[in-house]
């Protein structure tokens, strides 16, 4: 069993898609073992996306991610990290396969509905960024 961090991004939360996206996870056998709604500050978003600091889109991305509420969640299941990345689809919804969350719900390369950890190592770090052990009930 693995755990991975998922974020439902402001564009999808605003369009009331949390339940529709959550049902994709549950139908694929991933269990939502922790979940909360929160509004990041710009500096919290900058810290979370620090690995992208040098990228041209970093400032815009951090502004967007702190512009409106997000939903942070931990998904648990067999191969949760890679399974979630498959469910999400490619970063740019235009390139994502039909039936993926980003293809079906994303509005563009930045406003692409969801974030998912890209490795087990990053999943541990990203889960620790948003959740304490006390909030995680398997
Ligand atoms: P990922 O979310 O598929 O792992 P990353 O390369 O880690 O993609 O990028 C993090 C986030 O930054 C993306 O989900 C997207 O919101 C945003 N992003 C990535 N590339 C671009 C771009 O070329 N323009 C604008 N935003 C981008
Ligand atoms: Mg990434």
mmCIF file of C-alpha atoms and ligand atoms in Angstrom:
data_model
loop_
_atom_site.group_PDB
_atom_site.id
_atom_site.type_symbol
_atom_site.label_atom_id
_atom_site.label_comp_id
_atom_site.label_asym_id
_atom_site.label_seq_id
_atom_site.Cartn_x
_atom_site.Cartn_y
_atom_site.Cartn_z
ATOM 1 C CA UNK A 1 0.000 0.000 0.000
ATOM 2 C CA UNK A 2 1.193 3.509 -0.849
ATOM 3 C CA UNK A 3 0.045 6.987 0.052
ATOM 4 C CA UNK A 4 0.134 9.957 -2.315
ATOM 5 C CA UNK A 5 -0.784 13.628 -2.007
ATOM 6 C CA UNK A 6 -3.563 14.935 -4.226
ATOM 7 C CA UNK A 7 -4.670 18.554 -4.547
ATOM 8 C CA UNK A 8 -7.886 19.607 -6.207
ATOM 9 C CA UNK A 9 -6.856 22.979 -7.586
ATOM 10 C CA UNK A 10 -8.798 26.278 -7.345
ATOM 11 C CA UNK A 11 -10.333 26.017 -10.816
ATOM 12 C CA UNK A 12 -11.915 22.636 -10.083
ATOM 13 C CA UNK A 13 -12.980 23.462 -6.509
ATOM 14 C CA UNK A 14 -14.627 26.657 -7.770
ATOM 15 C CA UNK A 15 -16.570 24.738 -10.427
ATOM 16 C CA UNK A 16 -17.831 22.343 -7.713
ATOM 17 C CA UNK A 17 -16.007 19.327 -9.159
ATOM 18 C CA UNK A 18 -14.608 17.918 -5.891
ATOM 19 C CA UNK A 19 -17.145 15.087 -5.730
ATOM 20 C CA UNK A 20 -16.834 14.208 -9.425
ATOM 21 C CA UNK A 21 -13.038 14.034 -9.104
ATOM 22 C CA UNK A 22 -13.201 12.076 -5.857
ATOM 23 C CA UNK A 23 -15.408 9.463 -7.496
ATOM 24 C CA UNK A 24 -12.661 8.890 -10.121
ATOM 25 C CA UNK A 25 -10.263 8.015 -7.281
ATOM 26 C CA UNK A 26 -12.738 5.771 -5.500
ATOM 27 C CA UNK A 27 -13.803 3.968 -8.671
ATOM 28 C CA UNK A 28 -10.120 3.207 -9.348
ATOM 29 C CA UNK A 29 -9.746 1.672 -5.890
ATOM 30 C CA UNK A 30 -7.938 4.560 -4.190
ATOM 31 C CA UNK A 31 -9.168 5.435 -0.702
ATOM 32 C CA UNK A 32 -9.338 9.064 0.479
ATOM 33 C CA UNK A 33 -7.892 8.662 3.980
ATOM 34 C CA UNK A 34 -7.577 12.400 4.767
ATOM 35 C CA UNK A 35 -9.070 15.497 3.207
ATOM 36 C CA UNK A 36 -9.369 19.205 3.959
ATOM 37 C CA UNK A 37 -10.251 22.469 2.244
ATOM 38 C CA UNK A 38 -7.787 25.311 2.668
ATOM 39 C CA UNK A 39 -6.647 28.608 1.226
ATOM 40 C CA UNK A 40 -2.871 28.783 0.771
ATOM 41 C CA UNK A 41 -0.991 32.028 1.238
ATOM 42 C CA UNK A 42 1.272 33.036 -1.650
ATOM 43 C CA UNK A 43 4.342 32.157 0.415
ATOM 44 C CA UNK A 44 2.933 28.714 1.305
ATOM 45 C CA UNK A 45 2.311 28.053 -2.403
ATOM 46 C CA UNK A 46 5.868 29.228 -3.183
ATOM 47 C CA UNK A 47 7.227 26.796 -0.609
ATOM 48 C CA UNK A 48 5.151 23.877 -1.904
ATOM 49 C CA UNK A 49 6.262 24.486 -5.520
ATOM 50 C CA UNK A 50 9.857 25.407 -4.633
ATOM 51 C CA UNK A 51 11.286 22.801 -7.064
ATOM 52 C CA UNK A 52 9.795 24.899 -9.904
ATOM 53 C CA UNK A 53 11.371 28.165 -8.643
ATOM 54 C CA UNK A 54 13.422 28.682 -11.807
ATOM 55 C CA UNK A 55 10.572 27.955 -14.236
ATOM 56 C CA UNK A 56 8.945 30.805 -16.160
ATOM 57 C CA UNK A 57 5.490 29.820 -14.859
ATOM 58 C CA UNK A 58 6.469 29.738 -11.147
ATOM 59 C CA UNK A 59 5.111 33.169 -10.167
ATOM 60 C CA UNK A 60 1.863 32.704 -12.045
ATOM 61 C CA UNK A 61 1.410 29.175 -10.693
ATOM 62 C CA UNK A 62 1.918 30.287 -7.068
ATOM 63 C CA UNK A 63 -0.450 33.231 -7.554
ATOM 64 C CA UNK A 64 -3.090 30.932 -9.001
ATOM 65 C CA UNK A 65 -2.692 28.249 -6.298
ATOM 66 C CA UNK A 66 -3.165 30.864 -3.559
ATOM 67 C CA UNK A 67 -6.047 32.692 -5.297
ATOM 68 C CA UNK A 68 -8.949 30.565 -4.026
ATOM 69 C CA UNK A 69 -9.596 27.449 -1.913
ATOM 70 C CA UNK A 70 -8.085 24.080 -2.747
ATOM 71 C CA UNK A 71 -8.846 20.618 -1.403
ATOM 72 C CA UNK A 72 -5.841 18.652 -0.112
ATOM 73 C CA UNK A 73 -6.183 14.928 0.286
ATOM 74 C CA UNK A 74 -4.235 11.746 0.849
ATOM 75 C CA UNK A 75 -5.020 8.843 -1.451
ATOM 76 C CA UNK A 76 -4.109 5.363 -0.279
ATOM 77 C CA UNK A 77 -3.928 2.136 -2.247
ATOM 78 C CA UNK A 78 -1.804 -0.237 -4.284
ATOM 79 C CA UNK A 79 0.664 1.780 -6.409
ATOM 80 C CA UNK A 80 -1.217 4.942 -5.366
ATOM 81 C CA UNK A 81 1.458 7.324 -6.714
ATOM 82 C CA UNK A 82 1.518 5.978 -10.276
ATOM 83 C CA UNK A 83 -2.176 5.077 -10.316
ATOM 84 C CA UNK A 84 -3.085 8.665 -9.428
ATOM 85 C CA UNK A 85 -0.742 10.037 -12.117
ATOM 86 C CA UNK A 86 -2.499 7.780 -14.652
ATOM 87 C CA UNK A 87 -5.938 8.952 -13.518
ATOM 88 C CA UNK A 88 -4.794 12.603 -13.729
ATOM 89 C CA UNK A 89 -3.338 12.436 -17.235
ATOM 90 C CA UNK A 90 -0.711 14.685 -18.826
ATOM 91 C CA UNK A 91 0.072 18.128 -17.366
ATOM 92 C CA UNK A 92 -1.532 19.914 -20.324
ATOM 93 C CA UNK A 93 -5.192 18.806 -20.580
ATOM 94 C CA UNK A 94 -4.946 19.170 -24.364
ATOM 95 C CA UNK A 95 -2.372 16.361 -24.392
ATOM 96 C CA UNK A 96 -4.063 14.195 -21.754
ATOM 97 C CA UNK A 97 -5.810 10.995 -22.743
ATOM 98 C CA UNK A 98 -9.584 10.948 -23.015
ATOM 99 C CA UNK A 99 -11.153 9.848 -19.742
ATOM 100 C CA UNK A 100 -8.430 11.325 -17.539
ATOM 101 C CA UNK A 101 -9.260 13.933 -14.907
ATOM 102 C CA UNK A 102 -7.244 16.677 -16.580
ATOM 103 C CA UNK A 103 -8.680 15.996 -20.023
ATOM 104 C CA UNK A 104 -12.237 15.949 -18.708
ATOM 105 C CA UNK A 105 -12.020 18.762 -16.141
ATOM 106 C CA UNK A 106 -8.870 20.867 -16.792
ATOM 107 C CA UNK A 107 -9.185 24.344 -18.271
ATOM 108 C CA UNK A 108 -5.571 24.751 -19.445
ATOM 109 C CA UNK A 109 -1.960 23.881 -18.702
ATOM 110 C CA UNK A 110 -1.913 25.894 -15.457
ATOM 111 C CA UNK A 111 -5.563 25.443 -14.450
ATOM 112 C CA UNK A 112 -5.385 21.691 -14.862
ATOM 113 C CA UNK A 113 -7.725 20.637 -12.020
ATOM 114 C CA UNK A 114 -5.409 18.458 -9.926
ATOM 115 C CA UNK A 115 -1.930 17.965 -8.506
ATOM 116 C CA UNK A 116 -0.499 14.538 -7.695
ATOM 117 C CA UNK A 117 2.846 13.547 -6.201
ATOM 118 C CA UNK A 118 5.258 12.263 -8.852
ATOM 119 C CA UNK A 119 7.255 9.795 -6.713
ATOM 120 C CA UNK A 120 6.969 7.955 -3.416
ATOM 121 C CA UNK A 121 9.731 10.124 -1.995
ATOM 122 C CA UNK A 122 7.924 13.345 -2.937
ATOM 123 C CA UNK A 123 4.621 11.905 -1.701
ATOM 124 C CA UNK A 124 6.059 11.590 1.810
ATOM 125 C CA UNK A 125 7.347 15.183 1.709
ATOM 126 C CA UNK A 126 4.133 16.598 0.226
ATOM 127 C CA UNK A 127 1.880 14.726 2.663
ATOM 128 C CA UNK A 128 4.009 16.135 5.494
ATOM 129 C CA UNK A 129 3.541 19.640 4.078
ATOM 130 C CA UNK A 130 -0.251 19.443 4.430
ATOM 131 C CA UNK A 131 -1.038 16.841 7.102
ATOM 132 C CA UNK A 132 0.132 15.758 10.536
ATOM 133 C CA UNK A 133 0.090 12.064 11.495
ATOM 134 C CA UNK A 134 -2.822 12.829 13.847
ATOM 135 C CA UNK A 135 -5.011 13.688 10.829
ATOM 136 C CA UNK A 136 -4.292 10.451 8.959
ATOM 137 C CA UNK A 137 -6.586 7.553 9.791
ATOM 138 C CA UNK A 138 -6.105 4.520 7.551
HETATM 139 P P1 LIG B 1 2.561 18.028 -13.048
HETATM 140 O O1 LIG B 1 1.543 18.784 -12.220
HETATM 141 O O2 LIG B 1 1.921 17.239 -14.165
HETATM 142 O O3 LIG B 1 3.491 17.191 -12.213
HETATM 143 P P2 LIG B 1 4.735 19.956 -13.306
HETATM 144 O O4 LIG B 1 5.701 19.999 -14.434
HETATM 145 O O5 LIG B 1 5.232 19.426 -11.994
HETATM 146 O O6 LIG B 1 3.443 19.124 -13.801
HETATM 147 O O7 LIG B 1 4.175 21.424 -13.118
HETATM 148 C C1 LIG B 1 3.481 21.792 -11.937
HETATM 149 C C2 LIG B 1 2.280 22.621 -12.315
HETATM 150 O O8 LIG B 1 2.726 23.848 -12.925
HETATM 151 C C3 LIG B 1 1.354 21.999 -13.360
HETATM 152 O O9 LIG B 1 0.436 21.088 -12.821
HETATM 153 C C4 LIG B 1 0.668 23.222 -13.943
HETATM 154 O O10 LIG B 1 -0.373 23.700 -13.086
HETATM 155 C C5 LIG B 1 1.807 24.236 -13.933
HETATM 156 N N1 LIG B 1 2.516 24.263 -15.216
HETATM 157 C C6 LIG B 1 3.361 23.328 -15.723
HETATM 158 N N2 LIG B 1 3.843 23.673 -16.934
HETATM 159 C C7 LIG B 1 3.285 24.885 -17.207
HETATM 160 C C8 LIG B 1 3.378 25.779 -18.321
HETATM 161 O O11 LIG B 1 4.075 25.531 -19.306
HETATM 162 N N3 LIG B 1 2.636 26.934 -18.232
HETATM 163 C C9 LIG B 1 1.859 27.242 -17.150
HETATM 164 N N4 LIG B 1 1.745 26.421 -16.084
HETATM 165 C C10 LIG B 1 2.435 25.259 -16.109
HETATM 166 MG MG1 LIG B 2 4.846 17.824 -10.722
#
